[in-house]
Amino acid sequence: MDQETSSSSLNGQETFEFQAEIQKLLDILINRLYKNREIFLRELISNAADALHRARIAQLENSEGIIETDIEPAIQISFDEEEGTITVSDNGYGMSHDEVITNLGTIAQSGTLEFLESLNNSSEVGNLIGQFGVGFYSSFIIASEVVVRSRSLKNGTRGVEWRSSGSGKFSVSYIEKENRGTDIILHLKEDAKEFANKYKLESIIKKYSDFVGFPIRIGDEEKPVNRQTPIWHQSADEVTDEEYNEYYRQVSMDFTEPFHRIPLNVDAPIQFRALLFLPNQRNRMMGTSMSQDYGLRLYSKKILVQEKAKDLLPEYLRFVFGVVDSEDLPLNISREVIQVDRSIRRISKVITGKILDELNKLIEEEKEDEIKYLEWWNHFGSFIKEGITQDEKRRKKLLKLLRFPTSKSEDKFISLEKYIEQMPEDQEEIYYLLGENLQALKRSPHLEYYEKLNQEVILFAEPIDSFVMMHVSDYKDKHFKPIDQAEDDAVPPSDKEEGKDEKEDKEDKEKDALLTKMSEILGDKIVDVRYTELLTDSPCRLINPAGMGAFSRVLKYMDEDHLPQKKILEVNKEHPLIIQLNKILEKEPNSPLFNLSIVQLFESQQLAEGILQNPTDMIQRINTFMKEALKK
Ligand code: ADP
Ligand code: MG
């Protein structure tokens, strides 16, 4: 080892040089961690807790040869405002002379140089430092000198003192120390004196180390500042609703009660505990796609690793609050590592599935009326829909959660289960219609045919619904079918049975003067014009060419300038308006009012579908109609 070659002895004090990497590390820490200086305390407390834990285990294994076996394991933080010092003490495992030299002079793990490189490129040095076993050195961010006084719990070992100002060297000497354990004394730098303050220390401890499993005391206060047993480590029947809600308030800053809480204690495939909350209401901040401010609190062995770990949940569940704590994670794990870590992915998988299961369970418990769930859906349905578009593996579960209005449900939202349950026996597909708003959808001419057959049509009125429908093709073996879209063969399935002859229809159309005239007037605004039997009350409707519905809407939402998909105009021969137009065409083929009427018919449909480009043109035209009407 390096230090052996460089040690010298003076008054029983030996001087050593740090392993070369450590010096580099210190330089980086000091320069890069300035904004995040407070984490030094998290690191020292985590070391103290480790030492207490190791002492406990050593004692359990064999208490012979161990001193002070009857003490209360604890962490003590003292400070001296005037001197500008902070001392972190524990009565744990301690270190011997040789252990001090190895543990606080070298970096135990290999790959340190790699680590240093990653530090240089990372904005998250704070999360990385503990990962390679270098947490101790973060003391030098705020201290100009660090003194470690330690005594091993092993009978017969002497106390030892380690000192360094973090510039290349450290010294070690024997000391008298009465009690077992370690004191870390930090002589604060001029610009870090603010840390020698009770409230400051207390708030840092609360923030990072509230659930460390040993009491942490500040100054001569009896009462530990940390809570120790986290609420998620208690079994659910030990915790009151009020305590749960209080914790929810802390993590969410939402002062209403949560919609649902999910305490979890999982052993396989990975050990972890979690406490998750689903909010009742959507607040302004929550999960807008702009907000990056989400994520669960991630603890490793009760120590806070990351305040907002985004990788624990898929993005569409960003409204969920709570905490995850795993023994199986390295104590310090960086954000970069979290992203690719296998344990994290496993945890994420379990909790995501669990959240969806719980929602489905709640629904089952609520039975028919679903008052609570529908209220929740109102706030959070769009997240579930987002999930349907993103999470292929859980699409089925998510589809079970989907609620929507239909042509028959009045204003009540129903589920796919219910829709299928209510299907008439001869109905084989799930019918839906995409549109701009519910009012317009309810009056859509597309519905007329299905109303006649007493069949229900799902009305999708939100922009995200088009995205959803691009990703689902069926549910429980039933195919989803948009009712405003041409069949490949242009004949609706239920008409086939009636034995209509397609060819005859086409010939019919070729001869028809009205259709010819209409297609002349509308030109390339439409793909085609033809008669339909599917309308009863409306003179015409616009349908999408086969295969185009949801996709063209999606394009429109993504790009405002995207021109709407050209459609097929379908005309109801039996409608009084059309009959009248036919008459005019016979008598007065060049009537300007005839032309205007055709355009108006077409644009009225566009308006109803929310795809009319220049509504102001229509005003002019309506004025002309009014003038004509008033003349008569
Ligand atoms: P890590 O904790 O990841 O091992 P650190 O740099 O934080 O890395 O600490 C280095 C080593 O110093 C620890 O592994 C431990 O052996 C020793 N050490 C640090 N603090 C204490 C303490 N309070 N009591 C006993 N040993 C300690
Ligand atoms: Mg450590």
XYZ file of C-alpha atoms and ligand atoms in Angstrom:
660
model
C 0.000 0.000 0.000
C 1.077 3.524 -0.780
C 0.899 4.866 2.712
C 3.420 2.401 4.111
C 6.089 3.874 1.925
C 5.243 7.390 2.932
C 4.711 7.022 6.668
C 6.966 8.832 9.091
C 6.857 8.831 12.843
C 6.997 11.855 15.104
C 5.812 11.846 18.743
C 3.972 8.613 18.060
C 2.167 10.310 15.200
C 2.370 8.752 11.779
C 1.719 10.620 8.570
C 0.319 9.011 5.428
C -0.474 10.048 1.949
C -3.924 9.446 0.566
C -4.225 6.976 -2.231
C -3.865 9.046 -5.400
C -7.490 8.675 -6.426
C -8.720 10.067 -3.142
C -6.964 13.344 -3.708
C -8.622 13.651 -7.098
C -11.894 12.693 -5.539
C -11.604 15.354 -2.855
C -10.910 18.032 -5.425
C -13.966 17.035 -7.387
C -16.213 16.803 -4.344
C -15.208 20.198 -3.085
C -15.694 21.863 -6.430
C -18.778 20.128 -7.606
C -20.862 19.516 -4.539
C -21.045 23.029 -3.264
C -24.768 23.456 -3.867
C -25.525 20.141 -2.262
C -23.264 20.456 0.726
C -25.817 19.305 3.283
C -25.468 15.681 2.190
C -22.292 15.371 4.255
C -24.522 14.787 7.257
C -26.524 12.087 5.515
C -23.276 10.275 4.730
C -21.834 10.530 8.225
C -25.101 9.432 9.803
C -25.338 6.527 7.414
C -21.819 5.460 8.387
C -22.718 5.772 12.062
C -25.863 3.711 11.542
C -23.819 1.080 9.683
C -21.381 0.922 12.582
C -24.233 0.516 15.078
C -25.771 -2.162 12.939
C -22.505 -4.054 12.639
C -22.011 -3.806 16.376
C -25.450 -5.266 16.972
C -24.719 -8.189 14.696
C -21.298 -8.809 16.214
C -22.886 -8.855 19.632
C -25.587 -11.275 18.557
C -23.062 -13.599 17.037
C -20.689 -13.636 19.947
C -20.696 -11.061 22.705
C -17.476 -12.349 24.196
C -14.571 -10.024 23.704
C -16.864 -7.072 23.043
C -16.944 -4.081 25.366
C -19.985 -2.135 26.575
C -22.598 -4.641 25.479
C -25.398 -3.051 27.517
C -25.421 0.469 26.105
C -28.242 2.014 24.082
C -27.025 2.248 20.486
C -27.421 5.865 19.435
C -26.101 8.660 17.276
C -25.219 11.943 18.902
C -24.732 15.193 17.014
C -23.058 18.041 18.891
C -22.108 21.456 17.634
C -20.297 24.557 18.801
C -21.495 27.685 17.094
C -18.575 29.806 18.267
C -15.864 27.326 17.411
C -17.627 26.357 14.232
C -17.514 22.616 14.805
C -19.912 19.737 14.383
C -19.330 16.321 15.932
C -21.101 13.171 14.800
C -20.688 10.384 17.358
C -21.817 6.803 17.526
C -21.217 4.017 20.004
C -21.038 1.344 17.368
C -18.360 -0.854 15.918
C -15.479 1.620 15.965
C -12.154 1.253 14.204
C -8.753 0.043 15.249
C -5.487 1.732 14.300
C -5.075 -0.376 11.172
C -8.715 -0.153 10.213
C -8.627 3.634 10.348
C -5.678 3.669 7.983
C -7.270 1.347 5.468
C -10.848 2.580 5.709
C -10.082 6.292 5.662
C -7.065 6.358 3.412
C -7.943 4.139 0.526
C -10.974 3.484 -1.567
C -12.104 -0.041 -0.964
C -13.862 -0.651 -4.230
C -12.262 -1.111 -7.562
C -13.360 0.940 -10.544
C -12.684 4.137 -8.726
C -11.113 5.865 -11.663
C -14.134 5.074 -13.729
C -16.134 6.516 -10.947
C -14.125 9.704 -10.958
C -14.817 10.064 -14.625
C -18.506 9.618 -14.140
C -18.348 12.291 -11.463
C -16.854 14.685 -13.929
C -19.660 14.193 -16.388
C -22.447 14.007 -13.904
C -24.601 16.692 -12.468
C -25.440 14.385 -9.629
C -22.277 13.955 -7.717
C -24.355 14.049 -4.544
C -26.107 10.846 -5.379
C -23.019 9.150 -6.659
C -20.576 9.680 -3.887
C -21.839 7.038 -1.514
C -22.131 4.489 -4.235
C -18.472 3.676 -4.473
C -17.875 3.771 -0.748
C -16.554 7.289 -0.513
C -19.292 8.992 1.522
C -16.939 9.818 4.349
C -14.906 12.146 2.167
C -17.884 14.429 1.651
C -16.988 15.895 5.075
C -14.296 17.854 3.326
C -16.879 19.825 1.411
C -17.735 21.770 4.528
C -14.757 21.100 6.802
C -11.251 22.509 6.557
C -10.114 19.842 8.982
C -11.640 16.514 9.897
C -10.713 14.637 13.064
C -11.825 11.067 13.623
C -11.523 9.629 17.106
C -12.395 5.992 17.263
C -12.186 2.935 19.421
C -13.048 -0.532 18.285
C -15.598 -2.512 20.283
C -13.128 -5.347 20.500
C -11.706 -5.826 23.930
C -8.115 -4.681 24.269
C -7.899 -2.313 21.284
C -6.714 1.229 21.920
C -8.289 4.469 20.839
C -6.963 6.073 17.690
C -7.127 9.529 16.156
C -7.104 10.314 12.458
C -6.663 13.870 11.206
C -6.606 15.494 7.831
C -7.162 18.819 6.171
C -7.948 17.058 2.930
C -4.844 18.137 1.101
C -2.966 14.986 0.307
C -2.050 13.748 3.757
C -3.549 12.386 6.932
C -2.025 11.585 10.286
C -2.814 8.867 12.780
C -1.956 8.579 16.471
C -3.038 6.583 19.503
C -5.282 8.341 22.004
C -7.135 7.645 25.206
C -10.784 7.083 24.418
C -13.045 5.763 27.094
C -16.036 4.530 25.104
C -16.338 2.366 22.083
C -17.401 3.899 18.791
C -16.454 6.839 16.654
C -16.548 10.634 16.870
C -16.183 12.566 13.648
C -15.253 16.160 14.407
C -15.669 18.647 11.594
C -13.902 22.010 11.768
C -16.130 23.982 9.492
C -14.823 26.145 6.719
C -15.448 29.862 7.045
C -18.329 29.751 4.565
C -19.915 26.660 6.132
C -20.287 27.882 9.703
C -24.036 28.119 9.232
C -24.226 24.339 9.619
C -23.299 24.572 13.309
C -26.853 25.388 14.142
C -29.521 23.312 15.810
C -32.326 24.078 13.395
C -30.177 23.613 10.375
C -28.942 20.236 11.595
C -32.390 19.181 12.637
C -33.907 19.986 9.274
C -31.190 18.123 7.379
C -31.672 15.089 9.587
C -35.441 15.233 9.116
C -34.984 15.476 5.404
C -32.555 12.629 4.800
C -32.326 10.517 7.887
C -35.700 10.692 9.592
C -36.121 6.947 9.447
C -32.669 5.779 10.401
C -33.304 2.939 12.809
C -31.302 4.368 15.717
C -32.079 7.459 17.776
C -30.290 10.587 16.583
C -29.991 13.283 19.234
C -28.793 16.844 18.872
C -26.935 18.624 21.711
C -28.239 17.619 25.104
C -31.832 17.071 24.039
C -33.287 13.813 25.355
C -35.725 13.368 22.525
C -34.386 11.968 19.283
C -34.997 14.224 16.274
C -35.659 11.345 13.928
C -38.808 9.300 13.817
C -36.875 6.023 13.403
C -39.619 3.632 12.451
C -41.039 4.789 9.192
C -44.758 4.518 8.793
C -44.252 2.094 5.894
C -42.286 -0.244 8.105
C -45.206 -0.557 10.487
C -47.920 -3.043 9.715
C -51.085 -1.445 8.400
C -53.129 -2.205 11.509
C -50.648 -0.362 13.722
C -51.139 2.911 11.892
C -54.229 5.077 12.186
C -55.976 6.715 9.236
C -54.974 10.063 10.670
C -51.300 9.082 10.724
C -51.469 7.838 7.159
C -53.223 10.996 6.038
C -50.682 13.129 7.820
C -47.907 11.383 5.944
C -49.823 11.820 2.714
C -50.027 15.553 3.371
C -46.268 15.613 3.825
C -45.452 13.884 0.582
C -48.161 15.425 -1.577
C -48.772 18.868 -0.114
C -52.392 18.009 -0.824
C -54.550 18.842 2.137
C -57.558 16.800 1.147
C -57.768 13.146 2.046
C -56.313 10.680 -0.427
C -58.621 8.632 -2.635
C -56.856 5.421 -1.765
C -53.716 4.206 -0.023
C -51.729 1.103 -0.784
C -49.303 -0.209 1.840
C -47.083 -2.928 0.442
C -44.672 -5.400 1.920
C -43.122 -7.532 -0.769
C -40.501 -10.282 -0.495
C -40.312 -11.675 -3.986
C -39.068 -11.174 -6.661
C -37.361 -8.433 -4.688
C -37.641 -7.268 -1.105
C -39.221 -3.863 -0.604
C -41.822 -1.946 1.291
C -43.915 0.784 -0.185
C -46.692 3.136 0.776
C -48.552 4.639 -2.145
C -51.349 7.167 -2.302
C -53.784 7.965 -5.061
C -55.050 11.526 -4.723
C -58.712 12.420 -4.831
C -58.374 15.540 -6.865
C -56.115 16.737 -9.488
C -54.382 19.891 -8.374
C -52.973 22.467 -10.687
C -49.402 21.267 -10.547
C -50.040 17.596 -10.621
C -48.847 15.745 -13.604
C -49.444 18.211 -16.369
C -47.191 16.948 -19.072
C -45.049 20.007 -18.507
C -44.441 19.238 -14.860
C -41.352 17.203 -14.185
C -42.083 17.461 -10.532
C -43.138 13.949 -9.722
C -41.753 10.666 -8.509
C -41.773 8.504 -5.419
C -39.432 8.899 -2.485
C -36.830 6.210 -2.697
C -35.198 4.877 0.453
C -32.570 2.278 0.783
C -32.442 0.726 4.237
C -34.457 3.630 5.620
C -32.122 6.272 4.245
C -33.415 8.692 1.650
C -31.678 8.098 -1.653
C -33.788 10.183 -3.977
C -36.613 12.545 -3.243
C -38.369 12.140 -6.564
C -37.488 8.876 -8.198
C -39.246 8.947 -11.561
C -38.182 5.498 -12.630
C -40.279 3.721 -10.046
C -43.475 4.323 -11.978
C -44.424 4.641 -15.616
C -44.980 8.236 -16.596
C -48.729 7.932 -16.831
C -48.901 7.176 -13.103
C -47.143 10.435 -12.251
C -50.062 11.488 -10.061
C -49.225 8.792 -7.495
C -47.475 9.865 -4.301
C -45.562 7.790 -1.821
C -42.434 5.992 -0.848
C -40.467 2.875 -1.693
C -37.854 1.392 0.604
C -35.719 -1.580 -0.302
C -33.004 -3.479 1.493
C -31.853 -4.839 -1.818
C -30.652 -1.533 -3.207
C -27.170 -0.212 -2.682
C -27.298 2.428 0.035
C -26.434 5.101 -2.415
C -27.575 4.743 -5.922
C -27.332 7.467 -8.486
C -30.093 8.687 -10.739
C -28.250 7.314 -13.737
C -27.965 3.927 -12.123
C -31.593 3.959 -10.964
C -32.677 4.298 -14.564
C -31.075 1.062 -15.594
C -31.052 -0.829 -12.325
C -32.746 -4.209 -12.471
C -34.064 -4.093 -8.931
C -35.680 -0.751 -9.622
C -37.331 -2.155 -12.703
C -38.640 -5.095 -10.755
C -40.040 -2.852 -8.059
C -41.612 -0.654 -10.675
C -43.270 -3.622 -12.274
C -44.730 -4.834 -9.009
C -46.094 -1.487 -7.866
C -47.513 -0.547 -11.251
C -49.420 -3.807 -11.435
C -50.543 -3.372 -7.864
C -51.906 0.131 -8.413
C -53.991 -1.031 -11.363
C -55.200 -4.099 -9.463
C -56.220 -1.968 -6.517
C -58.217 0.339 -8.743
C -59.984 -2.617 -10.281
C -60.628 -3.978 -6.812
C -62.132 -0.679 -5.684
C -64.413 -0.729 -8.684
C -65.577 -4.222 -7.914
C -66.328 -3.248 -4.362
C -68.332 -0.281 -5.515
C -70.541 -2.381 -7.760
C -73.265 -0.744 -9.850
C -73.286 2.965 -9.216
C -69.526 3.613 -9.168
C -70.129 7.064 -7.752
C -66.737 7.310 -6.086
C -64.816 5.839 -8.960
C -66.509 7.968 -11.605
C -65.726 11.076 -9.595
C -62.101 9.958 -9.491
C -62.184 9.133 -13.194
C -63.262 12.685 -13.822
C -59.952 13.896 -12.444
C -57.606 11.126 -13.466
C -59.177 9.347 -16.426
C -56.885 11.081 -18.873
C -53.852 9.525 -17.136
C -55.354 6.074 -17.536
C -56.018 6.821 -21.195
C -52.427 7.919 -21.579
C -51.467 4.591 -20.049
C -53.516 2.705 -22.617
C -51.486 4.357 -25.348
C -48.146 3.717 -23.634
C -48.294 0.504 -21.682
C -48.894 -2.322 -24.047
C -48.319 -5.011 -21.449
C -50.957 -3.685 -19.116
C -53.374 -2.473 -21.754
C -55.997 -5.022 -20.778
C -55.963 -3.989 -17.135
C -56.089 -0.352 -18.128
C -58.986 -0.916 -20.506
C -60.945 -2.339 -17.594
C -60.563 1.031 -15.900
C -61.770 2.997 -18.907
C -65.065 4.891 -18.578
C -66.961 6.766 -21.275
C -70.342 8.171 -22.207
C -72.345 6.444 -24.927
C -75.204 7.256 -27.243
C -77.528 5.579 -24.761
C -76.011 6.291 -21.372
C -77.343 9.837 -21.016
C -74.526 11.586 -19.185
C -73.403 8.628 -17.142
C -70.077 7.043 -17.938
C -69.933 3.294 -18.327
C -67.263 0.611 -18.682
C -66.443 -1.745 -21.526
C -67.763 -4.592 -19.385
C -71.072 -2.857 -19.105
C -71.109 -1.978 -22.784
C -70.622 -5.602 -23.755
C -73.186 -6.740 -21.243
C -75.746 -4.421 -22.834
C -75.031 -5.428 -26.420
C -78.001 -6.881 -28.306
C -77.337 -10.477 -29.223
C -76.751 -9.845 -32.910
C -74.196 -7.089 -32.283
C -70.676 -8.317 -32.731
C -68.522 -5.250 -32.594
C -67.918 -2.383 -30.209
C -69.034 0.791 -31.957
C -67.461 4.136 -31.284
C -67.406 7.634 -32.615
C -64.607 10.169 -32.173
C -65.392 13.853 -32.054
C -64.699 17.282 -30.714
C -67.284 17.580 -27.991
C -69.985 15.496 -26.449
C -72.874 17.755 -27.460
C -71.939 17.548 -31.120
C -71.341 13.804 -30.907
C -74.764 13.201 -29.433
C -76.368 14.929 -32.396
C -74.175 13.251 -34.962
C -75.952 11.805 -38.016
C -73.685 8.758 -37.739
C -75.696 7.597 -34.766
C -79.047 7.418 -36.554
C -78.590 3.974 -37.961
C -77.471 2.490 -34.645
C -80.307 4.129 -32.805
C -82.699 2.444 -35.164
C -81.104 -0.926 -34.346
C -81.082 -0.103 -30.655
C -77.301 -0.468 -30.575
C -75.071 1.593 -28.331
C -72.174 3.726 -29.572
C -69.275 4.908 -27.417
C -68.784 8.660 -27.668
C -65.175 9.736 -27.398
C -64.959 13.501 -27.075
C -61.428 14.107 -25.764
C -58.404 14.701 -27.971
C -56.533 11.851 -26.287
C -59.265 9.413 -27.320
C -57.998 9.411 -30.893
C -54.598 8.327 -29.599
C -56.236 5.680 -27.462
C -58.143 4.267 -30.412
C -54.982 4.030 -32.447
C -53.689 1.584 -29.871
C -56.642 -0.669 -29.182
C -58.214 -2.998 -31.644
C -60.334 -5.244 -29.485
C -61.563 -6.072 -26.031
C -62.723 -9.519 -24.960
C -62.667 -10.747 -28.561
C -64.859 -7.888 -29.688
C -63.528 -5.650 -32.360
C -63.659 -1.858 -31.998
C -65.297 -0.239 -34.979
C -65.522 3.478 -35.788
C -68.978 4.217 -37.151
C -67.888 7.134 -39.274
C -65.569 5.166 -41.434
C -66.120 3.487 -44.759
C -65.987 -0.272 -44.884
C -63.505 -1.633 -47.358
C -66.426 -2.808 -49.431
C -68.573 0.233 -48.604
C -71.483 -1.864 -47.381
C -72.270 -2.052 -43.669
C -72.253 -5.624 -42.411
C -75.877 -5.734 -41.389
C -76.977 -4.798 -44.879
C -75.134 -7.675 -46.463
C -77.666 -10.071 -45.073
C -80.434 -8.255 -46.837
C -78.751 -9.350 -50.032
C -78.167 -5.984 -51.608
C -76.276 -6.084 -54.808
C -73.242 -3.884 -54.743
C -72.797 -3.582 -58.470
C -76.319 -2.396 -58.952
C -75.670 0.341 -56.384
C -72.607 1.537 -58.198
C -74.302 1.716 -61.536
C -77.100 3.594 -59.900
C -74.654 6.147 -58.693
C -72.984 6.626 -62.018
C -76.266 7.588 -63.603
C -77.469 9.833 -60.860
C -77.563 13.492 -61.836
C -77.634 14.822 -58.290
C -74.511 13.000 -57.220
C -72.726 14.025 -60.392
C -73.642 17.629 -59.802
C -72.638 17.481 -56.161
C -69.256 16.048 -56.951
C -68.793 18.744 -59.599
C -69.536 21.500 -57.102
C -67.490 20.129 -54.223
C -64.612 19.060 -56.445
C -61.561 17.865 -54.556
C -62.963 18.864 -51.184
C -64.255 15.327 -50.956
C -63.040 11.894 -51.915
C -66.380 10.674 -53.117
C -70.105 11.283 -52.897
C -72.671 8.508 -52.698
C -76.021 7.487 -51.265
C -76.445 5.774 -47.948
C -79.267 3.939 -46.254
C -77.806 4.483 -42.831
C -79.328 7.913 -42.269
C -82.868 8.664 -41.152
C -83.155 12.233 -39.866
C -80.131 13.861 -41.481
C -79.717 14.788 -45.131
C -76.093 13.702 -45.284
C -72.959 12.825 -43.383
C -69.192 12.746 -43.833
C -67.303 9.526 -43.355
C -63.632 8.670 -43.383
C -62.236 6.522 -46.150
C -61.453 3.022 -44.901
C -58.721 2.883 -42.270
C -58.300 6.624 -41.783
C -60.349 7.770 -38.751
C -58.332 8.025 -35.550
C -55.076 8.498 -37.369
C -56.096 11.637 -39.196
C -57.370 13.153 -35.959
C -54.097 12.394 -34.253
C -52.214 14.127 -37.051
C -54.424 17.141 -36.606
C -53.770 17.317 -32.854
C -50.061 17.034 -33.367
C -49.872 19.659 -36.082
C -52.368 22.492 -36.175
C -51.632 23.174 -39.823
C -52.329 19.645 -40.825
C -55.235 19.699 -43.299
C -58.137 17.491 -42.228
C -58.518 14.154 -43.895
C -60.698 14.391 -47.007
C -63.924 12.534 -46.527
C -66.683 10.775 -48.348
C -70.018 12.590 -48.464
C -72.931 10.249 -47.991
C -76.404 11.427 -48.905
C -79.806 10.378 -47.627
C -81.997 10.064 -50.711
C -85.182 10.045 -48.679
C -84.544 13.250 -46.816
C -86.952 16.129 -47.739
C -84.039 18.448 -48.360
C -82.448 16.097 -50.830
C -85.757 15.409 -52.532
C -86.214 19.158 -52.900
C -82.703 19.590 -54.302
C -83.430 16.921 -56.875
C -86.528 18.793 -57.963
C -84.654 22.059 -58.358
C -81.965 20.291 -60.329
C -84.571 19.103 -62.818
C -86.316 22.455 -63.190
C -83.530 24.952 -62.794
C -80.166 23.219 -63.236
C -78.204 26.461 -63.067
C -79.797 28.015 -60.001
C -77.114 29.723 -57.891
C -79.060 28.815 -54.768
C -78.676 25.152 -55.663
C -74.900 25.442 -55.714
C -74.818 27.371 -52.466
C -77.047 24.747 -50.833
C -74.710 21.932 -51.741
C -71.738 23.774 -50.283
C -73.773 24.653 -47.212
C -74.841 21.019 -46.709
C -71.233 19.947 -46.904
C -69.874 22.631 -44.616
C -72.611 22.097 -42.012
C -71.331 18.566 -41.676
C -67.773 19.797 -41.431
C -68.831 22.223 -38.731
C -70.551 19.457 -36.776
C -67.425 17.329 -37.025
C -65.239 20.177 -35.844
C -63.198 20.276 -39.041
C -64.553 23.381 -40.742
C -61.611 25.527 -41.779
C -63.105 28.960 -42.501
C -66.362 29.391 -40.604
C -66.635 33.039 -41.623
C -67.311 32.129 -45.264
C -70.434 30.462 -44.031
C -71.872 33.688 -42.617
C -71.894 35.265 -46.044
C -73.700 32.299 -47.467
C -76.284 32.169 -44.704
C -76.982 35.854 -45.282
C -77.722 35.104 -48.936
C -80.097 32.319 -47.917
C -81.878 34.656 -45.525
C -82.277 37.321 -48.173
C -83.848 34.757 -50.527
C -86.119 33.402 -47.834
C -87.318 36.869 -46.833
C -88.085 37.775 -50.454
C -90.721 35.081 -50.656
P -18.867 3.260 2.843
O -19.672 3.708 4.010
O -19.683 3.183 1.611
O -18.073 2.040 3.082
P -17.422 5.645 3.459
O -16.447 6.487 2.727
O -18.634 6.341 3.915
O -17.805 4.422 2.552
O -16.702 4.999 4.692
C -15.529 4.256 4.511
C -15.329 3.254 5.592
O -14.932 3.892 6.795
C -16.559 2.474 5.980
O -16.728 1.363 5.150
C -16.211 2.030 7.385
O -15.407 0.871 7.375
C -15.392 3.167 7.894
N -16.193 4.060 8.728
C -16.651 5.275 8.384
N -17.378 5.819 9.391
C -17.370 4.922 10.398
C -17.926 4.889 11.728
N -18.687 5.900 12.188
N -17.700 3.788 12.474
C -16.958 2.767 12.012
N -16.407 2.741 10.775
C -16.610 3.794 9.971
Mg -20.657 5.490 3.927
